[in-house]
Amino acid sequence: MIKRRRYEISGTVQGVGFRPMVYRLAQEMKLTGRVFNNALGVIAEVEGSGEAIAHFEERLRREKPALSEITDIRSTDQKPQNTTEFTIAQSEDADTVFTHIPPDTALCKECQDELFNAYDRRYLFPFISCVNCGPRFTIIKSLPYDRPNTSMNIFKMCDRCMEEYANPQSRRFHAQPIACHNCGSTLNLSIDSICENLLSGKIIAIKALGGFLLCCDATNDEAISLLRKRKSRPHKPLAVLFASIESIEKECEVSLAERELILSNRAPITLVKKGKNYSLAEGVAPDIDRLGVMLSSSPIQYIIMRKINRPIVATSANISDEPVITDEGTLFEKLNGVFDAVLTHDRDIVNACDDSVTQIVNGDIMPIRRARGFAPQALNLARAIDCPTIAVGARQKNTIALGFNKSAVVSQHIGDLESVSSIEYFVRTIEAFKRLYKFEPERIVCDLHPFYASTRWAREQPLPVTAVQHHHAHALAVMAEYGLEAPVIAVAWDGTGYGGDGAIWGGEFLIARYDGFDRAATIKPFRLIGGDRAIKDPMRISFAALYDYGIEHPLLNDIKNANLRRAIEANINSTPTSSIGRIFDAAAFLMGIEQSYTFEGASGLKIEALFDERITDSYPFENHCGTIDMREIFRGILRDSPAIAASRFINSLANIAAQTVKDYDLPVVLCGGVFQNKTLTAVLMKKLLRLGKKAYIPRRFPPNDGAISLGQLVYTGLPSSS
Ligand code: ZN
Ligand code: ZN
Ligand code: FE
């Protein structure tokens, strides 16, 4: 008997080769019917024997295309229509969107082979791609994902490309960015001249998938210092693009897991350890033992790197912490004089997207910045969200998140909301996501901090607003990632978060539920003199830590610090903080290894660089009814040499966390930017394991504020009034 069945497949299923796969399966099973895209995802209607349909369904679930991610398959019986063939039908438009947008993906192996095959018609074509690779999120204006809805809409396919586009047997069947030398974008300059410029120490702006990159020779000291000067980025480490994994392994120690991540189709920047034969220019990543490395993701990069075969610095084109630039107009307006030449083309970047940053911690990935290759990948939630919700994140490393049904979509890294252009980028991203997902929020969630630009934006909207405490949101993000049932005991350690009691939190132990939390323990607070200003002054932080922990030190009586002394004694403009980030700053200052602020997180990286795993002991600490005193730790640091102090300091923090959570019979969650410190995280996880405890650490989203929007989204507490 002939049957007909309809399948609605949702998830990341458009632009990833799903329809041709369904077509192929249907052909093989001798089924008739049709397949098409709509806003729900992919719809397949198949007609044939019950047995063939069952077999089709089984293979549909098993053989999904490489870049796809299925969140749900629903099926219903239909009346047979006596169809005689199987077709790929026109996409349907709809009002609500449940499908997900795939991230951009690095050039696949087949396309790489064609790119360098002199007999292929796309030999050295700088925009080669196929259904398994290439731009997606960065070229999509709206869904469904079809060529007219992308920035490829201005290019008319030539006959040969059209043939491939229409052929279900082709790797480019319905590959929206399809193009060739005859019909695609063109570069403004020859790649030969760009390579000559790079080799002679020039700084080149190159249009990459998600924005412009500033590039220069990573072995040329003068080029690096010129770039740093022109970009006003004196210290922060720069990422390096390599021609091959072998050339990375010449400079760095790369573990198997790191190798796999670097070679993956996400091709993120991966932080690895510099090797014994490290030979890049000193200024690339000064004073730390790490280097951010990556391989090419776009064909333009592949062609350049093959030609010059030398590592090049590749950093987002922006001034200090402003958003990445995506168009020539802004590039010339903002960065005039920063670059010597620009390599660009006429395919527009619709959605900006930085390079992602990742590291391997305890053998598995930990994202630090989710952007190209990752965003806007969706997360399936264990529990449904009440009504369409938008969460707007914190201030630093801002991301936004949309929540509907059981899906959370977290945006690409937006950045620190500290400049006008960053705030504009934040608003633009919200608008873009609303448009892409045809999404109208009914509720907004923001940080408890009243003065964050994200909070202010939320309060200006005519919608109910809920504010979530920062460290609670950190814990909720990990709970959402793992679908953990509440409650958990969360170690929430970071730099800065508004406590709601006037203090700056950041060394918290929270018993966290979806609708609230209890503070189980915290670090004994010390004061930041001058509030926010103190954050970039490690001497001030150390002064206050010594004073408030009651430790005698010449710094306290130095005549140069008389003003600080007066301020702290009179408690003028001094905000208490329990921030572990600031404890790190004070520790590095008192060890003598970070005397002035260089970049965010530098104190941790410098302490890590001195860590010696043969030193396993730690300094004592006291926990008075949930208030943890760091006094003996600072006294120890002042007594010991930096090398010993660094190791004992990391061990002490791990000890504090392990000893404090061990009495709770609850799942342990580690969250907050401090856990980017892979040494601390690894030491702590080992200690917890010895206590018979497994820790949940962020694996799909960053431990830092990049995950705050996700945590805010799953909060179920009551709305707050403004
Ligand atoms: Zn490809
Ligand atoms: Zn063509
Ligand atoms: Fe935070």
XYZ file of C-alpha atoms and ligand atoms in Angstrom:
725
model
C 0.000 0.000 0.000
C 1.247 3.467 -0.882
C 1.749 5.901 1.994
C 2.838 9.531 2.205
C 4.633 11.048 5.158
C 5.702 14.613 5.912
C 8.866 15.376 7.907
C 9.636 18.756 9.464
C 13.334 18.868 10.233
C 14.492 21.796 12.351
C 17.873 22.939 13.580
C 20.872 24.015 11.517
C 19.532 22.474 8.324
C 19.625 25.222 5.687
C 22.710 26.020 3.656
C 24.380 22.806 4.746
C 23.378 20.427 1.932
C 20.290 18.975 3.539
C 17.937 19.060 0.560
C 20.353 17.284 -1.837
C 20.896 14.627 0.800
C 17.137 14.114 1.164
C 16.876 14.048 -2.650
C 19.574 11.389 -2.872
C 17.964 9.256 -0.142
C 14.563 9.515 -1.813
C 16.062 8.473 -5.161
C 17.783 5.500 -3.575
C 14.616 4.393 -1.758
C 12.587 4.936 -4.951
C 10.302 7.368 -3.150
C 8.428 10.214 -4.800
C 7.385 13.547 -3.333
C 9.297 16.747 -2.626
C 11.689 18.544 -0.324
C 11.892 22.269 0.349
C 13.065 24.892 2.826
C 10.748 26.998 4.883
C 11.135 28.982 8.069
C 10.676 25.824 10.167
C 13.682 24.265 8.501
C 13.570 21.542 5.846
C 10.276 19.904 4.891
C 10.368 16.501 3.201
C 7.229 14.803 1.894
C 7.864 11.264 0.708
C 5.534 8.801 -0.932
C 6.043 5.053 -1.414
C 5.831 1.758 0.450
C 5.711 1.808 4.241
C 8.931 -0.144 4.329
C 10.790 2.293 2.069
C 9.546 5.217 4.140
C 10.716 3.594 7.383
C 14.107 2.959 5.826
C 14.236 6.569 4.569
C 13.483 7.878 8.041
C 16.158 5.756 9.637
C 18.810 6.980 7.194
C 17.573 10.564 7.491
C 18.381 10.465 11.190
C 21.674 8.700 10.702
C 23.252 10.326 7.634
C 22.969 14.031 8.300
C 25.326 16.355 6.359
C 28.568 17.387 8.064
C 27.599 20.971 8.898
C 24.016 20.255 9.946
C 22.660 19.933 13.454
C 19.163 18.555 13.903
C 17.210 19.741 16.909
C 13.910 18.090 16.074
C 12.217 15.888 13.482
C 8.427 15.838 13.527
C 6.446 13.674 11.167
C 2.799 13.294 10.195
C 0.918 11.040 7.771
C -0.540 12.630 4.670
C -2.931 11.526 1.982
C -0.987 10.006 -0.955
C -0.978 12.311 -3.987
C 0.156 9.774 -6.616
C 3.301 11.753 -7.317
C 5.578 10.232 -9.945
C 8.923 11.804 -9.170
C 10.872 13.391 -6.361
C 11.589 17.101 -6.693
C 13.312 19.887 -4.880
C 10.625 22.510 -4.607
C 10.678 26.299 -4.162
C 11.325 27.637 -0.641
C 8.358 28.858 1.336
C 8.359 32.122 3.239
C 6.749 32.360 6.672
C 6.229 34.698 9.581
C 8.077 32.892 12.299
C 11.478 31.348 12.012
C 12.493 28.211 13.860
C 15.455 27.230 11.778
C 19.010 28.111 12.699
C 21.630 29.966 10.736
C 24.836 28.057 10.166
C 28.148 29.684 11.053
C 30.807 30.371 8.427
C 33.023 27.380 7.840
C 36.653 27.152 6.738
C 37.439 25.959 3.223
C 36.841 22.202 2.935
C 39.397 19.677 1.689
C 37.752 19.257 -1.744
C 37.672 22.994 -2.335
C 41.316 23.294 -1.225
C 42.262 20.663 -3.788
C 40.363 22.447 -6.547
C 41.819 25.808 -5.525
C 45.355 24.580 -6.177
C 44.606 22.336 -9.160
C 45.793 24.147 -12.298
C 43.304 22.177 -14.398
C 40.267 23.050 -12.305
C 38.070 25.856 -13.539
C 38.251 27.452 -10.091
C 42.064 27.303 -9.926
C 43.154 30.140 -7.586
C 39.594 31.509 -7.495
C 39.627 33.577 -4.248
C 35.935 32.897 -3.492
C 35.689 29.163 -4.037
C 33.235 27.402 -1.710
C 30.676 24.621 -1.739
C 27.777 23.294 0.271
C 30.224 22.016 2.893
C 32.180 25.222 3.410
C 32.363 28.974 3.008
C 30.477 32.010 4.256
C 26.977 31.677 5.735
C 26.099 33.902 8.721
C 28.260 36.754 7.409
C 26.356 36.960 4.085
C 22.763 36.273 5.225
C 20.299 39.164 5.270
C 17.186 37.139 6.063
C 15.801 33.611 6.062
C 15.106 31.309 4.310
C 18.727 30.957 3.303
C 18.459 31.436 -0.471
C 20.692 33.429 -2.772
C 18.408 36.490 -3.095
C 18.502 36.813 0.709
C 22.307 36.982 0.781
C 24.927 39.491 -0.341
C 25.531 37.149 -3.325
C 22.306 38.556 -4.793
C 24.210 41.080 -6.940
C 26.197 38.383 -8.754
C 24.465 36.680 -11.679
C 25.479 33.041 -11.986
C 27.138 32.062 -15.269
C 25.755 29.058 -17.179
C 28.301 26.617 -15.839
C 27.737 27.675 -12.220
C 23.979 27.536 -12.811
C 24.358 23.964 -14.026
C 26.203 22.937 -10.862
C 23.732 24.846 -8.696
C 20.831 22.912 -10.223
C 22.472 19.499 -10.202
C 21.689 17.410 -7.102
C 24.769 15.283 -7.802
C 27.062 18.332 -7.541
C 28.844 19.434 -4.372
C 27.549 22.915 -5.225
C 23.890 21.997 -5.563
C 22.072 24.957 -4.045
C 25.335 26.245 -2.558
C 24.258 29.890 -2.309
C 27.744 31.480 -2.458
C 28.543 29.549 -5.683
C 30.612 31.541 -8.177
C 33.643 31.260 -10.427
C 36.208 33.430 -12.207
C 33.508 34.362 -14.748
C 30.686 35.355 -12.447
C 31.913 36.001 -8.901
C 33.480 38.836 -6.924
C 36.867 40.182 -7.886
C 39.803 41.457 -5.870
C 40.960 45.060 -6.162
C 44.664 44.123 -6.215
C 46.712 41.142 -7.295
C 47.628 38.706 -4.560
C 51.233 38.862 -5.825
C 51.502 42.527 -4.941
C 49.939 41.910 -1.498
C 52.510 39.198 -0.814
C 55.376 41.483 -1.879
C 54.080 44.161 0.454
C 53.818 41.753 3.381
C 57.320 40.437 2.800
C 58.736 43.949 2.752
C 57.308 44.769 6.198
C 54.182 46.650 5.139
C 50.871 46.522 7.013
C 47.989 45.282 4.886
C 44.257 45.388 5.562
C 42.628 42.256 4.150
C 38.894 41.693 3.850
C 38.265 38.313 5.509
C 34.963 36.459 6.011
C 33.599 38.520 8.894
C 35.577 41.754 8.713
C 38.886 43.356 7.819
C 42.093 42.001 9.307
C 45.325 43.921 9.734
C 48.229 41.745 8.656
C 51.997 41.951 8.723
C 55.034 39.678 8.766
C 55.172 37.941 12.199
C 58.942 37.487 11.914
C 59.630 41.183 11.333
C 60.194 43.153 14.565
C 59.858 46.542 12.921
C 56.597 45.664 11.208
C 55.141 44.480 14.524
C 56.119 47.585 16.464
C 54.801 49.768 13.646
C 51.463 47.905 13.750
C 51.286 48.240 17.539
C 52.020 51.932 17.376
C 49.541 52.688 14.593
C 46.779 50.552 16.121
C 47.464 51.862 19.679
C 47.782 48.394 21.048
C 51.039 48.415 23.017
C 51.031 45.046 24.806
C 48.068 42.791 24.123
C 49.210 39.619 22.319
C 48.538 39.358 18.572
C 47.206 36.263 16.809
C 49.279 34.620 14.093
C 48.117 32.989 10.865
C 50.242 30.066 9.670
C 50.539 28.323 6.313
C 50.306 24.802 7.754
C 49.987 22.819 10.961
C 53.626 21.763 10.489
C 54.771 25.385 10.564
C 52.782 25.920 13.785
C 54.452 22.872 15.312
C 57.869 24.325 14.503
C 57.121 27.316 16.753
C 54.801 25.868 19.384
C 54.009 22.800 21.460
C 50.766 21.449 20.067
C 48.857 18.615 21.773
C 46.676 16.195 19.826
C 43.509 17.925 20.982
C 44.919 21.325 20.044
C 45.959 20.016 16.638
C 42.479 18.693 15.991
C 40.888 22.004 16.995
C 43.272 24.075 14.849
C 42.583 21.818 11.853
C 38.802 21.736 12.403
C 36.398 23.402 9.977
C 35.862 26.185 12.541
C 39.565 27.091 12.216
C 39.602 29.233 15.375
C 42.513 31.050 16.943
C 43.817 28.506 19.447
C 46.051 29.431 22.373
C 49.026 27.078 22.524
C 52.330 27.042 24.366
C 55.353 28.565 22.679
C 57.936 25.882 21.903
C 61.664 25.658 22.581
C 62.480 26.807 19.046
C 60.003 29.678 19.039
C 61.395 32.272 16.650
C 58.703 34.866 15.903
C 59.298 38.562 16.526
C 59.503 39.413 20.243
C 56.648 41.908 19.991
C 54.006 39.380 18.842
C 53.185 38.075 22.333
C 55.671 39.590 24.797
C 56.251 38.209 28.331
C 53.822 35.311 28.132
C 54.347 31.660 27.241
C 51.277 31.450 24.972
C 50.616 32.204 21.334
C 47.269 32.446 19.543
C 47.652 30.489 16.298
C 45.332 29.730 13.422
C 45.214 28.334 9.904
C 43.518 29.971 6.934
C 39.748 29.944 6.781
C 39.053 31.747 3.484
C 40.456 30.957 0.014
C 42.111 34.407 -0.086
C 44.117 33.478 3.004
C 44.979 30.072 1.535
C 46.380 31.629 -1.632
C 48.399 34.259 0.257
C 49.787 31.816 2.810
C 50.782 29.260 0.194
C 52.634 31.986 -1.670
C 54.554 33.628 1.173
C 54.852 30.525 3.365
C 55.677 32.570 6.454
C 53.617 33.287 9.604
C 51.748 36.587 9.526
C 50.060 38.526 12.286
C 46.319 38.732 11.621
C 44.384 40.949 14.005
C 40.936 42.542 13.745
C 41.021 45.871 11.960
C 39.940 48.309 14.655
C 41.325 50.893 17.036
C 41.880 49.321 20.477
C 38.572 47.765 21.548
C 36.210 49.105 18.907
C 34.207 46.654 16.784
C 35.702 44.971 13.735
C 35.302 46.956 10.504
C 33.382 45.411 7.598
C 33.304 48.056 4.853
C 35.911 50.144 3.013
C 34.258 53.460 3.923
C 34.658 52.903 7.661
C 38.098 51.395 7.131
C 39.404 54.554 5.455
C 37.572 56.830 7.871
C 38.750 55.161 11.083
C 42.044 53.551 10.183
C 43.534 55.992 7.719
C 47.308 55.763 8.090
C 47.229 52.458 9.944
C 47.645 50.268 6.837
C 49.799 50.667 3.737
C 47.507 48.846 1.310
C 44.138 47.135 1.325
C 43.025 43.911 -0.324
C 39.283 44.032 -0.758
C 36.434 42.819 -2.950
C 32.793 43.462 -3.815
C 30.993 40.760 -1.809
C 29.463 42.607 1.151
C 29.821 41.431 4.739
C 26.256 41.582 6.062
C 26.975 40.480 9.628
C 30.340 41.287 11.200
C 32.138 38.408 12.877
C 35.583 38.377 14.491
C 37.865 35.384 14.547
C 37.017 33.045 17.411
C 39.486 32.375 20.228
C 39.686 28.982 21.913
C 41.944 26.874 24.091
C 42.159 23.288 25.213
C 41.640 22.760 28.936
C 41.959 19.256 30.362
C 41.859 17.734 26.888
C 38.730 19.469 25.650
C 37.746 22.747 24.011
C 36.980 25.884 26.004
C 35.905 28.827 23.841
C 37.142 32.228 24.973
C 35.541 34.274 22.211
C 32.747 32.790 20.095
C 32.496 34.302 16.663
C 33.477 32.993 13.203
C 32.859 29.248 12.930
C 30.785 29.171 16.136
C 28.187 31.920 16.058
C 25.258 32.022 15.843
C 25.031 28.354 16.668
C 21.997 27.501 18.750
C 21.769 25.576 21.999
C 18.925 23.187 22.805
C 17.579 23.985 26.232
C 16.382 21.380 28.683
C 13.401 23.531 29.596
C 11.313 25.744 27.344
C 11.399 29.520 27.626
C 8.043 31.073 28.597
C 7.825 33.747 25.945
C 10.132 35.155 23.241
C 12.957 36.702 25.246
C 16.027 38.724 24.432
C 18.952 38.826 26.861
C 21.401 41.674 26.423
C 24.485 40.515 28.336
C 26.864 42.540 30.478
C 29.351 45.262 29.556
C 32.535 43.410 28.680
C 32.781 40.773 25.958
C 29.145 41.459 25.273
C 26.919 39.039 23.395
C 23.160 39.022 23.073
C 20.893 35.975 23.105
C 17.449 35.162 21.753
C 15.284 32.570 23.450
C 12.214 30.906 22.009
C 10.667 27.511 22.760
C 13.569 25.253 23.684
C 16.172 27.163 21.684
C 18.772 29.706 22.711
C 20.649 31.553 19.989
C 23.720 33.396 21.252
C 25.176 36.103 19.017
C 28.752 36.462 17.930
C 31.158 38.318 20.228
C 30.198 41.998 20.126
C 32.889 43.390 22.423
C 33.172 45.809 25.329
C 30.326 48.324 25.348
C 32.624 51.209 26.178
C 32.654 53.292 23.003
C 29.909 54.847 20.908
C 30.699 52.564 17.985
C 30.599 49.436 20.190
C 27.189 50.418 21.505
C 26.036 51.041 17.937
C 27.303 47.603 16.967
C 25.391 46.134 19.930
C 22.130 47.769 18.775
C 22.807 46.782 15.151
C 23.319 43.178 16.199
C 20.018 43.133 18.101
C 18.247 44.529 15.021
C 19.969 42.014 12.731
C 18.990 39.068 14.929
C 15.400 40.256 15.194
C 15.259 40.525 11.405
C 17.029 37.218 10.721
C 14.859 35.204 13.055
C 11.705 37.271 12.454
C 11.814 37.661 16.181
C 9.735 40.019 18.320
C 10.756 39.809 21.977
C 8.067 40.080 24.640
C 10.515 40.430 27.490
C 14.099 41.598 28.045
C 16.674 40.352 30.538
C 19.716 42.404 31.512
C 22.451 42.708 34.131
C 21.702 44.111 37.569
C 24.258 46.897 36.977
C 22.158 50.032 36.355
C 24.775 51.867 34.268
C 25.835 49.256 31.733
C 24.941 50.421 28.219
C 23.135 47.090 27.722
C 21.017 47.681 30.856
C 20.228 51.232 29.745
C 19.139 50.010 26.312
C 16.902 47.397 27.956
C 15.246 49.990 30.201
C 14.499 52.220 27.199
C 12.427 49.540 25.461
C 8.653 49.374 25.985
C 8.856 45.822 27.344
C 9.033 44.178 30.766
C 12.627 43.985 31.989
C 14.177 41.478 34.364
C 17.619 42.065 35.874
C 19.843 39.143 36.843
C 22.798 39.312 39.214
C 26.014 38.942 37.210
C 27.505 35.886 38.935
C 24.158 34.172 39.091
C 24.030 34.589 35.285
C 27.526 33.056 35.022
C 26.282 29.990 36.923
C 23.038 29.806 34.924
C 24.974 29.790 31.635
C 26.780 26.586 32.616
C 23.541 25.099 33.967
C 21.888 25.838 30.604
C 24.795 24.393 28.658
C 24.563 21.051 30.470
C 20.823 21.136 31.137
C 21.599 20.809 34.870
C 18.783 20.557 37.358
C 18.954 23.073 40.183
C 20.407 23.604 42.651
C 24.157 23.557 42.033
C 27.110 24.928 43.957
C 28.808 27.395 41.621
C 32.288 28.827 42.003
C 31.800 32.161 40.213
C 35.152 33.899 39.971
C 35.763 36.826 37.668
C 36.943 40.411 37.449
C 33.942 42.610 37.997
C 30.265 42.117 38.620
C 27.676 44.263 40.355
C 26.608 42.601 43.563
C 23.378 44.494 44.235
C 24.675 45.425 47.705
C 26.905 48.241 46.442
C 29.969 46.007 46.354
C 31.822 44.605 43.359
C 31.631 40.834 43.507
C 33.928 38.343 41.836
C 34.963 35.675 44.352
C 31.625 33.995 44.943
C 30.300 30.599 45.938
C 26.632 30.506 45.015
C 23.975 27.891 45.556
C 22.228 28.595 42.277
C 18.711 27.796 41.137
C 16.927 28.963 37.997
C 14.894 31.482 39.973
C 17.467 32.698 42.474
C 20.565 31.975 44.522
C 22.084 32.003 47.980
C 25.604 33.228 48.568
C 27.268 30.320 50.353
C 30.678 31.950 50.722
C 32.776 34.812 49.410
C 36.276 36.228 49.499
C 36.821 38.712 52.334
C 36.417 42.066 50.601
C 39.050 44.745 50.244
C 38.556 48.194 48.801
C 39.098 49.603 45.343
C 40.234 53.166 45.978
C 38.764 55.454 43.357
C 36.298 52.823 42.141
C 36.670 51.851 38.486
C 39.901 53.837 38.169
C 41.640 51.374 40.443
C 41.023 48.485 38.087
C 43.850 49.534 35.784
C 46.287 50.325 38.595
C 47.768 47.196 40.209
C 49.694 49.285 42.743
C 46.449 50.762 44.086
C 44.841 47.327 44.215
C 47.825 45.905 46.104
C 47.910 48.864 48.477
C 44.274 48.310 49.461
C 44.617 44.523 49.712
C 47.602 44.903 52.075
C 45.807 47.543 54.135
C 42.491 45.718 54.406
C 44.045 42.307 55.084
C 46.172 43.916 57.807
C 49.625 43.181 56.363
C 52.602 45.409 57.201
C 54.392 46.555 54.040
C 56.603 49.549 53.035
C 54.051 50.416 50.317
C 51.579 51.473 53.004
C 53.956 54.041 54.510
C 55.488 55.314 51.267
C 55.117 59.092 51.175
C 54.082 58.827 47.517
C 51.001 56.934 48.650
C 49.903 59.428 51.303
C 46.786 60.308 49.303
C 45.759 56.683 48.993
C 46.313 56.228 52.693
C 44.130 59.200 53.531
C 41.396 58.007 51.171
C 41.278 54.484 52.568
C 41.433 55.621 56.183
C 38.527 57.991 55.628
C 36.807 55.435 53.365
C 36.412 58.016 50.608
C 35.282 56.813 47.190
C 36.278 53.269 48.068
C 34.230 50.326 46.840
C 34.587 46.932 48.531
C 35.351 44.054 46.192
C 35.680 40.294 46.513
C 37.025 39.943 42.962
C 39.472 37.095 42.306
C 40.519 38.974 39.152
C 41.784 41.801 41.357
C 43.407 39.299 43.753
C 45.384 38.070 40.718
C 46.402 41.659 39.882
C 47.619 42.294 43.428
C 49.423 38.942 43.565
C 51.267 39.591 40.266
C 52.208 43.093 41.411
C 53.538 41.867 44.754
C 55.478 39.080 42.999
C 57.033 41.854 40.913
C 55.950 40.449 37.540
C 53.252 42.934 36.425
C 54.134 46.401 37.711
C 51.702 48.362 35.584
C 48.538 47.461 33.723
C 49.264 46.102 30.242
C 46.093 44.317 29.137
C 43.132 42.565 30.715
C 44.106 39.171 32.093
C 47.862 39.815 31.845
C 48.452 39.181 35.567
C 46.949 35.702 35.280
C 48.947 34.815 32.166
C 52.193 35.989 33.749
C 51.553 33.983 36.924
C 50.713 30.943 34.785
C 53.972 31.342 32.874
C 55.864 30.863 36.181
C 53.782 27.913 37.384
C 55.817 24.810 38.192
C 53.767 21.633 38.543
C 56.410 20.056 40.774
C 55.422 22.539 43.486
C 52.206 21.138 44.943
C 51.878 22.804 48.339
C 49.877 25.909 49.065
C 49.397 28.725 51.572
C 46.872 28.351 54.376
C 43.578 30.224 54.344
C 40.791 30.754 56.821
C 37.073 30.520 56.231
C 35.160 32.431 58.911
C 31.498 31.509 58.469
C 31.680 31.827 54.690
C 34.140 34.738 54.502
C 37.483 33.597 53.144
C 40.517 35.505 54.387
C 43.409 35.818 51.900
C 45.858 37.276 54.429
C 48.199 34.290 54.728
C 48.276 33.950 50.957
C 49.544 37.493 50.510
C 52.049 37.052 53.338
C 53.335 33.953 51.617
C 53.680 35.739 48.279
C 55.750 38.486 49.931
C 58.011 35.896 51.569
C 58.661 33.577 48.579
C 60.492 34.015 45.285
C 58.172 34.748 42.327
C 58.544 31.247 40.849
C 57.542 29.542 44.098
C 54.902 32.143 44.944
C 53.202 31.774 41.547
C 52.772 28.016 41.943
C 51.680 28.195 45.571
C 49.239 30.992 44.749
C 47.491 28.950 42.021
C 47.444 25.898 44.307
C 45.985 28.007 47.123
C 43.109 29.293 44.987
C 42.332 25.748 43.850
C 42.426 24.671 47.482
C 40.033 27.410 48.554
C 37.535 26.412 45.871
C 37.813 22.657 46.476
C 37.639 22.926 50.283
C 34.686 25.282 50.151
C 32.514 23.229 47.780
C 33.362 19.819 49.195
C 30.741 19.870 51.941
C 27.870 20.520 49.559
C 26.202 17.461 48.145
C 25.463 19.319 44.897
C 26.867 19.357 41.367
C 29.863 21.713 41.147
C 29.900 24.414 38.461
C 32.982 26.499 37.651
C 32.215 29.795 35.911
C 33.516 33.323 35.405
C 36.475 34.710 33.479
C 39.034 33.524 36.049
C 38.524 29.951 34.776
C 40.067 30.956 31.455
C 43.199 30.368 33.502
C 43.762 26.828 32.328
C 46.384 26.050 34.955
C 44.071 26.994 37.816
C 41.156 25.145 36.208
C 43.197 21.985 35.673
C 44.669 22.017 39.210
C 41.224 22.588 40.710
C 39.569 19.847 38.647
C 42.239 17.422 39.773
C 41.659 18.346 43.422
C 37.898 17.970 43.006
C 38.310 14.594 41.356
C 40.347 13.451 44.351
C 37.406 14.506 46.540
C 35.131 12.399 44.328
C 33.563 15.431 42.645
C 33.075 16.119 38.976
C 33.068 19.765 37.977
C 30.999 21.171 35.139
C 33.065 23.688 33.235
C 32.080 25.787 30.195
C 32.754 23.860 26.980
C 30.412 25.333 24.364
C 30.293 28.899 25.655
C 33.053 30.962 27.263
C 33.566 31.065 31.041
C 33.801 34.866 30.717
C 31.091 37.488 30.194
C 30.499 36.210 26.643
C 28.109 33.692 28.238
C 26.221 36.152 30.458
C 23.423 36.635 27.900
C 22.819 32.866 27.813
C 22.651 32.733 31.610
C 20.251 35.690 31.711
C 18.000 33.995 29.169
C 17.258 30.934 31.324
C 16.597 32.875 34.544
C 13.042 32.274 35.750
C 12.828 34.694 38.663
C 10.396 37.552 38.836
C 10.595 40.609 36.588
C 12.082 43.682 38.248
C 10.598 47.131 38.055
C 12.811 49.850 36.637
Zn 34.035 23.294 -0.017
Zn 30.352 31.079 -12.672
Fe 31.832 38.265 34.726
